[in-house]
Each structure stands twice: as structure tokens, then as C-alpha cells.
Short mmCIF file of C-alpha atoms in Angstrom, two decimals:
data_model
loop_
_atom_site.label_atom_id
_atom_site.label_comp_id
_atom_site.label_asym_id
_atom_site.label_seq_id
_atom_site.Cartn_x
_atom_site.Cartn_y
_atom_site.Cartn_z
CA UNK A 1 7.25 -11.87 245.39
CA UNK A 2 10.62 -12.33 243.54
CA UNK A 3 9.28 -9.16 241.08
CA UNK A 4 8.73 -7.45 244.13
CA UNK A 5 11.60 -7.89 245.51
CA UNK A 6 13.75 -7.51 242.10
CA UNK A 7 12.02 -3.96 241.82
CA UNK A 8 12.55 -2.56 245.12
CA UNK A 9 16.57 -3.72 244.78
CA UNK A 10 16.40 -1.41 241.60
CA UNK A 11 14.47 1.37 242.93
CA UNK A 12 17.17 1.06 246.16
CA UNK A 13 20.36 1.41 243.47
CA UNK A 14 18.79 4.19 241.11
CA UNK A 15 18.25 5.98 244.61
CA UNK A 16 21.67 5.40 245.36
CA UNK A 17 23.10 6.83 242.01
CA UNK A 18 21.01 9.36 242.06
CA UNK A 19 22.10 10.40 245.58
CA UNK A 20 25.83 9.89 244.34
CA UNK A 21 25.40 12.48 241.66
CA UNK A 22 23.43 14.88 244.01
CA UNK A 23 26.65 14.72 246.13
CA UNK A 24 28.80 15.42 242.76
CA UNK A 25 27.20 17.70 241.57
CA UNK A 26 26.96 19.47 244.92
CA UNK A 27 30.70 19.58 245.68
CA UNK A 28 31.80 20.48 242.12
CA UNK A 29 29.68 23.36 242.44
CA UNK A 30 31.13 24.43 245.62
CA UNK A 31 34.91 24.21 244.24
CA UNK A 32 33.47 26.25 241.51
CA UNK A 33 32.68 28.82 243.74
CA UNK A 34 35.41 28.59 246.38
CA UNK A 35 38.01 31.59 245.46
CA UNK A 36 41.60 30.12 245.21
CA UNK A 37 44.32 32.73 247.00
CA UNK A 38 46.27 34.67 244.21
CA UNK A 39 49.79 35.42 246.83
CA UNK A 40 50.63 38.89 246.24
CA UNK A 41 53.92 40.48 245.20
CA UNK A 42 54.78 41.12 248.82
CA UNK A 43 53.87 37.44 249.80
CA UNK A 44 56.21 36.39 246.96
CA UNK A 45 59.02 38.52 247.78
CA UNK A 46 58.57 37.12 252.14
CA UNK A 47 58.03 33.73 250.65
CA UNK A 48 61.47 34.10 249.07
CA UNK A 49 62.90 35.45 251.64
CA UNK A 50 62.63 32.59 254.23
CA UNK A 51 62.21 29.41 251.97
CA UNK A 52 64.10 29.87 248.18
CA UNK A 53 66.08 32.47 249.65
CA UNK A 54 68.94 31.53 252.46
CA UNK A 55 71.84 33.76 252.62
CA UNK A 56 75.20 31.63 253.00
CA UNK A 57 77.68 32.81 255.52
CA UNK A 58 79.62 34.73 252.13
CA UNK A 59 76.24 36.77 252.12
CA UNK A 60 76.00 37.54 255.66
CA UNK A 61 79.49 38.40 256.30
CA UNK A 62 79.74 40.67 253.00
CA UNK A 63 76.76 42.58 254.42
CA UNK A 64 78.28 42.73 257.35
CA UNK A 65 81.37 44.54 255.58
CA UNK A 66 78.92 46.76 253.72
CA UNK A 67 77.18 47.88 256.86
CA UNK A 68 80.54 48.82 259.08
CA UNK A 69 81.50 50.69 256.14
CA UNK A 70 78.48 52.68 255.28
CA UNK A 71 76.95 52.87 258.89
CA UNK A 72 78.82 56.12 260.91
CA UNK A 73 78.10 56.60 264.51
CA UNK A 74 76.74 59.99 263.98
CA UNK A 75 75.54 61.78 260.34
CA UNK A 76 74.67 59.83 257.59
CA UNK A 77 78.14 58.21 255.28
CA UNK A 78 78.30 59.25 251.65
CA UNK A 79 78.81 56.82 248.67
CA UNK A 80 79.51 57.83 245.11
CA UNK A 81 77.95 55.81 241.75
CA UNK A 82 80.41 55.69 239.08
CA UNK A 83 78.59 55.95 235.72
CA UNK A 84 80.41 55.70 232.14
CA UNK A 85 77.73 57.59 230.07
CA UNK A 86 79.79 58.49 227.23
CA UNK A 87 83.14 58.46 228.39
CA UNK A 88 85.34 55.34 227.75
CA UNK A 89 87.95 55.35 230.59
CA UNK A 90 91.00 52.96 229.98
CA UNK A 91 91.43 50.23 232.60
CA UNK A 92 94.74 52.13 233.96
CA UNK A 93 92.11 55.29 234.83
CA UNK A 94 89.84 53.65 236.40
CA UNK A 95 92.37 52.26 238.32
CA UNK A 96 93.44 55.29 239.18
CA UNK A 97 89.87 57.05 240.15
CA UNK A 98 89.26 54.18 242.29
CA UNK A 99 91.87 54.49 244.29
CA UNK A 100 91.32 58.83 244.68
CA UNK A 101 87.65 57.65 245.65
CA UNK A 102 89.18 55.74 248.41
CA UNK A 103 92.68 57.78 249.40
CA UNK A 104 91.44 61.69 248.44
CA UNK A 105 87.70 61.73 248.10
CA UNK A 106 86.68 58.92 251.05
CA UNK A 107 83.57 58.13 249.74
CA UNK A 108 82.46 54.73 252.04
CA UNK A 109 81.26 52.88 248.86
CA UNK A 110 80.97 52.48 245.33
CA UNK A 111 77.96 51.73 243.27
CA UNK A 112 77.86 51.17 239.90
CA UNK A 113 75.30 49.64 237.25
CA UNK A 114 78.32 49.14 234.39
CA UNK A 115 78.83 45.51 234.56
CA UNK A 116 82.01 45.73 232.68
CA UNK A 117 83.30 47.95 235.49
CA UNK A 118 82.35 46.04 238.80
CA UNK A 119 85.15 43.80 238.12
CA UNK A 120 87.77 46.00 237.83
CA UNK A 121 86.88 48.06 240.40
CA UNK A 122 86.84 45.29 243.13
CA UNK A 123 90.59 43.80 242.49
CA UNK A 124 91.53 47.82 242.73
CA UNK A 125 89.54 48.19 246.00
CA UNK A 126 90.96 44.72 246.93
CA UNK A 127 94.55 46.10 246.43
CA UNK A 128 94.31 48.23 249.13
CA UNK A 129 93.15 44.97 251.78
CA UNK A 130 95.78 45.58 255.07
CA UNK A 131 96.32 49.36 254.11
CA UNK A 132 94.75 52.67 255.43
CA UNK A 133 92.24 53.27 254.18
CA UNK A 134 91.28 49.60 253.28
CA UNK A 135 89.29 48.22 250.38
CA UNK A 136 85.87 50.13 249.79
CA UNK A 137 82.40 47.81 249.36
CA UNK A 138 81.41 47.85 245.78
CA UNK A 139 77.98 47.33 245.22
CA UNK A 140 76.14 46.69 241.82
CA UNK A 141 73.12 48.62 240.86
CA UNK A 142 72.20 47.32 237.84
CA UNK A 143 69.37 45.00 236.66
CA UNK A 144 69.09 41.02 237.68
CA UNK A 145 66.79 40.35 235.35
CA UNK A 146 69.82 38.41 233.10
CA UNK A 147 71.36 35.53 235.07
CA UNK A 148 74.23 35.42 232.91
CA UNK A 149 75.23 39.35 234.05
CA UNK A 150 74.47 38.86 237.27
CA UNK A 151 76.86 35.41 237.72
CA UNK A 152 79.20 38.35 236.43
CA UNK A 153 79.03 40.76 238.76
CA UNK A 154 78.92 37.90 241.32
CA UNK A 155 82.21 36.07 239.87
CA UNK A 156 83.56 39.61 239.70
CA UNK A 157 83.27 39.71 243.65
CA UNK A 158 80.97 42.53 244.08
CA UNK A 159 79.70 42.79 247.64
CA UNK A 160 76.23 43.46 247.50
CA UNK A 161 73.73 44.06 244.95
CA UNK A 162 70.49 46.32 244.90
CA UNK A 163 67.41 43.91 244.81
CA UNK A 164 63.49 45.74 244.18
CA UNK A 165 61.37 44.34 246.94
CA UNK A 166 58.53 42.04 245.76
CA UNK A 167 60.30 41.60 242.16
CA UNK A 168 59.71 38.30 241.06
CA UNK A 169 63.18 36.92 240.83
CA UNK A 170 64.55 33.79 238.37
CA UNK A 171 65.51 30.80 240.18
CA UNK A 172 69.23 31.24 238.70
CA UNK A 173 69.10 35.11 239.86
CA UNK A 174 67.91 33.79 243.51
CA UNK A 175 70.67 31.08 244.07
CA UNK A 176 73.46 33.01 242.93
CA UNK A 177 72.25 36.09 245.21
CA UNK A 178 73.00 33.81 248.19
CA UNK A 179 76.77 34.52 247.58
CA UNK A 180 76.06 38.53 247.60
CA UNK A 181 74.84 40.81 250.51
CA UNK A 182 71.55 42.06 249.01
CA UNK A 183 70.16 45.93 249.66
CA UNK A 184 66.10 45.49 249.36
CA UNK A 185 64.61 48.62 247.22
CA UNK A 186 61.27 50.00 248.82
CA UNK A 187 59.05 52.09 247.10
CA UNK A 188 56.88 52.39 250.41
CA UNK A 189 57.09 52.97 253.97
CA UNK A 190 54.63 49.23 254.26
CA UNK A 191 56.87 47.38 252.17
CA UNK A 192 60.07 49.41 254.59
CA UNK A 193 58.26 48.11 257.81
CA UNK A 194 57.42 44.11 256.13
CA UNK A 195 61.08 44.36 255.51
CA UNK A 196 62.09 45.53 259.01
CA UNK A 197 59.80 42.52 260.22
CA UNK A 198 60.85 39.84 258.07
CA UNK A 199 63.14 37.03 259.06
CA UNK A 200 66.58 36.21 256.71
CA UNK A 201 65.73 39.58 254.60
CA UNK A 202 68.79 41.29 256.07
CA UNK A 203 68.22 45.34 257.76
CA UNK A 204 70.22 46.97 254.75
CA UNK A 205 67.05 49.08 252.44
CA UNK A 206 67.46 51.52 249.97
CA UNK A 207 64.97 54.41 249.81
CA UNK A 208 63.25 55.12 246.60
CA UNK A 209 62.42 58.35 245.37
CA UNK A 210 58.64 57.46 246.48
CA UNK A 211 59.83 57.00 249.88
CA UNK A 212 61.79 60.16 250.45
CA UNK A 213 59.43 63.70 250.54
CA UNK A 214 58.68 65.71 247.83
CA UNK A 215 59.95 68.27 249.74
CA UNK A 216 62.10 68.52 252.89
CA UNK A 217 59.35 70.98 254.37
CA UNK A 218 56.51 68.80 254.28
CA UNK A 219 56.18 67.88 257.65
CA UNK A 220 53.71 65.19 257.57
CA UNK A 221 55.89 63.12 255.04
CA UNK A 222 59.10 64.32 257.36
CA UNK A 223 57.92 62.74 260.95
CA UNK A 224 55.88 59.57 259.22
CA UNK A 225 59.54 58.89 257.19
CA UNK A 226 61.46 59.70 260.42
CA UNK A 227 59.49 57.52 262.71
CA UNK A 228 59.94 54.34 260.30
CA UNK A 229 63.86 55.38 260.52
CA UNK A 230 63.92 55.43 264.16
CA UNK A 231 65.09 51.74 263.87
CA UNK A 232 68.68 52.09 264.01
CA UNK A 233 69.54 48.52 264.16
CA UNK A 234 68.36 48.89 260.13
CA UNK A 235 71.01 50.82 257.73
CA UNK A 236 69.17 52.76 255.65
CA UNK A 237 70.44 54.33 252.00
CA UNK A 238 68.84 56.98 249.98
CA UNK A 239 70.36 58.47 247.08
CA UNK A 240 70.36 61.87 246.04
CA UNK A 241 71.59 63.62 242.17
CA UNK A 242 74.36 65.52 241.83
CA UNK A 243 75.58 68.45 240.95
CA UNK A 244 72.29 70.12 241.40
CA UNK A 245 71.52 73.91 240.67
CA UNK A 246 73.50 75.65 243.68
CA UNK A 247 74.50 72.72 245.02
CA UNK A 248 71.01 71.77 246.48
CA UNK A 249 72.14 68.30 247.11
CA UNK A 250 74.87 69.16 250.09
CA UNK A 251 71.63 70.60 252.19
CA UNK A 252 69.50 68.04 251.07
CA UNK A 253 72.07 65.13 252.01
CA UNK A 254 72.32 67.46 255.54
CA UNK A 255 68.14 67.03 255.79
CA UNK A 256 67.90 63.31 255.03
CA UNK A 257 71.12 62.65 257.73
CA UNK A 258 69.05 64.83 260.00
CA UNK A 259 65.78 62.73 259.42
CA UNK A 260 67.38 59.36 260.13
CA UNK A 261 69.13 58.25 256.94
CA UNK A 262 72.23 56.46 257.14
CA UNK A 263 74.00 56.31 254.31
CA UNK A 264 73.79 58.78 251.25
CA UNK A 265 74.75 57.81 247.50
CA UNK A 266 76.22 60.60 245.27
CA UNK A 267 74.01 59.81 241.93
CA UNK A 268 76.28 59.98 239.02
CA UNK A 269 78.94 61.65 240.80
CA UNK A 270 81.39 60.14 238.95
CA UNK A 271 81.04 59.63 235.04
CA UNK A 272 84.49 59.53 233.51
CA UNK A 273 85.67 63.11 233.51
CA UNK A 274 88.46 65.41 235.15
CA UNK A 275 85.92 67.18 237.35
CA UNK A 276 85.06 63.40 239.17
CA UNK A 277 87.51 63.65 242.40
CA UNK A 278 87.19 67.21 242.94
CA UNK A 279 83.22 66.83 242.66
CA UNK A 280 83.15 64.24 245.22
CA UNK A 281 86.19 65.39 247.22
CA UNK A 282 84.20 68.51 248.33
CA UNK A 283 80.02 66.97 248.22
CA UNK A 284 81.76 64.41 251.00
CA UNK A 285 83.77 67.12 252.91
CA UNK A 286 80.95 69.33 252.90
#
């Protein structure tokens, strides 16, 4: 009896383990197999948005500036980059260019992607705070892949910088972006509309080359791009070259206004040279 009974207590226990390691066995197979969510780009970029990424007040009321500036009732406003290339101006001429670009040329902004130059630029534009015209946004074009030149351009007091949507952004980058107003780069009219639809991402976007038609006759491309601009609580920017063969950029500025575009941005309109204020002077007037 007391074999009996010793056997069938084993037999219960070897049941037991082996039922245990049925049950392993089982569920580690099943985690093998379960497929773990890789977040896309976009996902990171929304995730950032409304978690890592809260705007201060600074941020919010710098955009603001940005947008009374750049947004016109009617027509589309135009904005001028200021690229060095090869010529070295002096700190006394770009003093002087940035005022013409506000006083004589009345461009609405400046961008820039010359780090050096954002600084000076501001305390110019900021001279000019309680005049007519007052100070004009300057916004920074450049990369924010370096924290270090980016703190710069913050310090510096730039008003808004030009983010790519769904870039994966340093932790350093995001925090100090919460001082800036921040224009979101699309390269498509989906990652335009999650933008539109996204909480705390702020309605200022910039319109890559991808976004804007090949051509201003194709019609397809024209009503699809002109139906995603129909939002006019968003401020959107598109940027065009300059000094194109017969000035093609004055009717293609006229097109993109005419399509829905708010704001246009003079590509290299200003690089250093004599021919800067009268360039700009007349692409704006006309």
C-alpha cells in the first residue's frame, strides 16, 4: 500500500512538471511569434509632438509674431533667404542690408541657414522694435542635427526654426526647440494633412519641392495641392529660386499665391552682393 501510494504521488508531480513545461514551452513559442510594433517615422514625429514636445508660451507667442507677419489678408507675403556663399560681408553691411530688407525692399521675413549671421541679424531687426516698419521675424533654416548650433541660433533669438517632419530629433535639439516657433517641413500632402490634425504641432508648414507641382499646368497635382490649402486657419510657406531665366519665379510666386499659398520665400535672393536690394526690391513689388 505505502509503494502504491509513494508511486502514484510521483506519477501525480512528474505529471505536474510535465504540464508546467507544456505551458512554457507553449507561451514562449507564442511570444516568439507575436510581432512587436516597430512606430513609424510619422508616429515618432506625433509622439513628439504631444508628449517630449510642449511649446512654452516664448514658442507660441513667437509663432504668433511669425504668422501676423507672413500671413496677408489677400496674395501670398514674400520672404527673402540671405545666403553668404562666397561673399564675406562685414558686420556694418549686414547691418545695413538688413535694415533695406525691412525699410526699401519689405520683404515680411528673413531666413537664413548661416549660423554666424542669425545673430546679427536679429539685434538689427530688433533695432527697429516701436518704429515703422517694425522688427522683421528671422527664421533659421539650417540643420538641428548639432545641439550646440542650434542653442546658438536659439541664444541668438531667432524666432522660428525650420524642423523636417518625422526627423528623429536629439533630446537636447527637442528641449531647446520649446523656446522657438517651429515651421514643420512636409515632403507630402499625408504628412501636410497629419500635421493639420495633430494637437501642439502648431499650423505654420513649409512646402517641399515634392509637395509643390512639377508644373503649374498639371491640373491634377494643382486642385489635390489646392484642396489641402483650403485650410486657411494653417499658414502655409513654399519657397521658390531666384533669379530664374526671364524671371520665371515672379509668375510662378503669382501661381502658388493663386493656389492657396501663403507666404513665399525668395531662395537665395540675397547672397552678399550690390545687386541684393534691387533684386528683392522689384521680385516683392512685382
Amino acid at each position: 500500500m505505502m509503494m502504491a501510494s509513494t508511486n502514484a504521488t510521483t506519477l501525480r508531480w512528474v505529471g505536474f512538471i510535465l504540464a508546467l513545461i507544456g505551458a512554457m514551452t507553449s507561451t514562449s513559442s507564442c511570444l516568439a511569434f507575436v510581432p512587436q510594433p516597430v512606430p513609424s517615422t510619422h508616429c515618432v514625429a506625433l509622439s513628439m509632438s504631444s508628449t517630449l514636445f510642449q511649446p512654452t508660451q516664448t514658442s507660441l507667442d513667437k509663432l504668433d509674431n511669425l504668422k501676423l507677419s507672413i500671413k496677408k489678408p489677400r496674395g501670398a507675403s514674400i520672404s527673402v533667404e540671405y545666403s553668404r556663399l562666397n561673399n564675406e560681408l562685414s558686420d556694418g553691411d549686414l547691418k545695413i542690408l538688413s535694415m533695406q530688407l525691412r525699410r526699401s525692399a519689405k520683404a515680411a521675413a528673413i531666413w537664413s541657414s548661416d549660423v554666424e549671421s542669425i545673430a546679427k541679424l536679429v539685434k538689427e531687426q530688433e533695432s527697429a522694435r516701436g518704429d515703422f516698419p517694425g522688427p522683421l521675424p528671422v527664421i533659421y533654416s539650417g540643420s538641428l542635427s548639432d545641439a550646440d548650433v542650434v542653442k546658438t541660433v536659439v541664444d541668438g533669438g531667432v524666432t522660428a526654426v525650420v524642423a523636417d517632419y518625422g526627423a528623429s530629433l536629439d533630446e537636447a535639439v527637442t528641449s531647446l526647440l520649446s523656446e522657438v516657433g517651429i515651421i514643420w517641413k512636409v515632403s507630402s500632402l499625408d504628412e501636410m494633412k497629419e500635421v493639420q490634425q495633430s494637437e501642439n504641432m502648431g499650423n505654420v508648414i513649409l512646402l517641399s519641392k515634392e509637395v509643390l507641382p512639377a508644373s503649374i499646368d498639371d491640373d491634377a497635382s494643382d486642385d489635390e495641392l489646392a484642396e489641402s490649402l483650403s485650410n486657411k486657419s494653417v499658414v502655409t510657406i513654399a519657397q521658390i529660386q531666384s533669379m530664374m531665366p526671364a524671371n520665371a519665379e515672379i509668375q510662378l510666386g503669382k501661381d502658388l499665391a493663386k493656389l492657396g499659398v501663403s507666404s513665399l520665400v525668395l531662395e537665395q535672393a540675397c547672397v552678399g552682393d550690390e545687386e541684393d536690394v534691387k533684386y528683392t526690391s522689384y521680385a516683392i513689388e512685382e
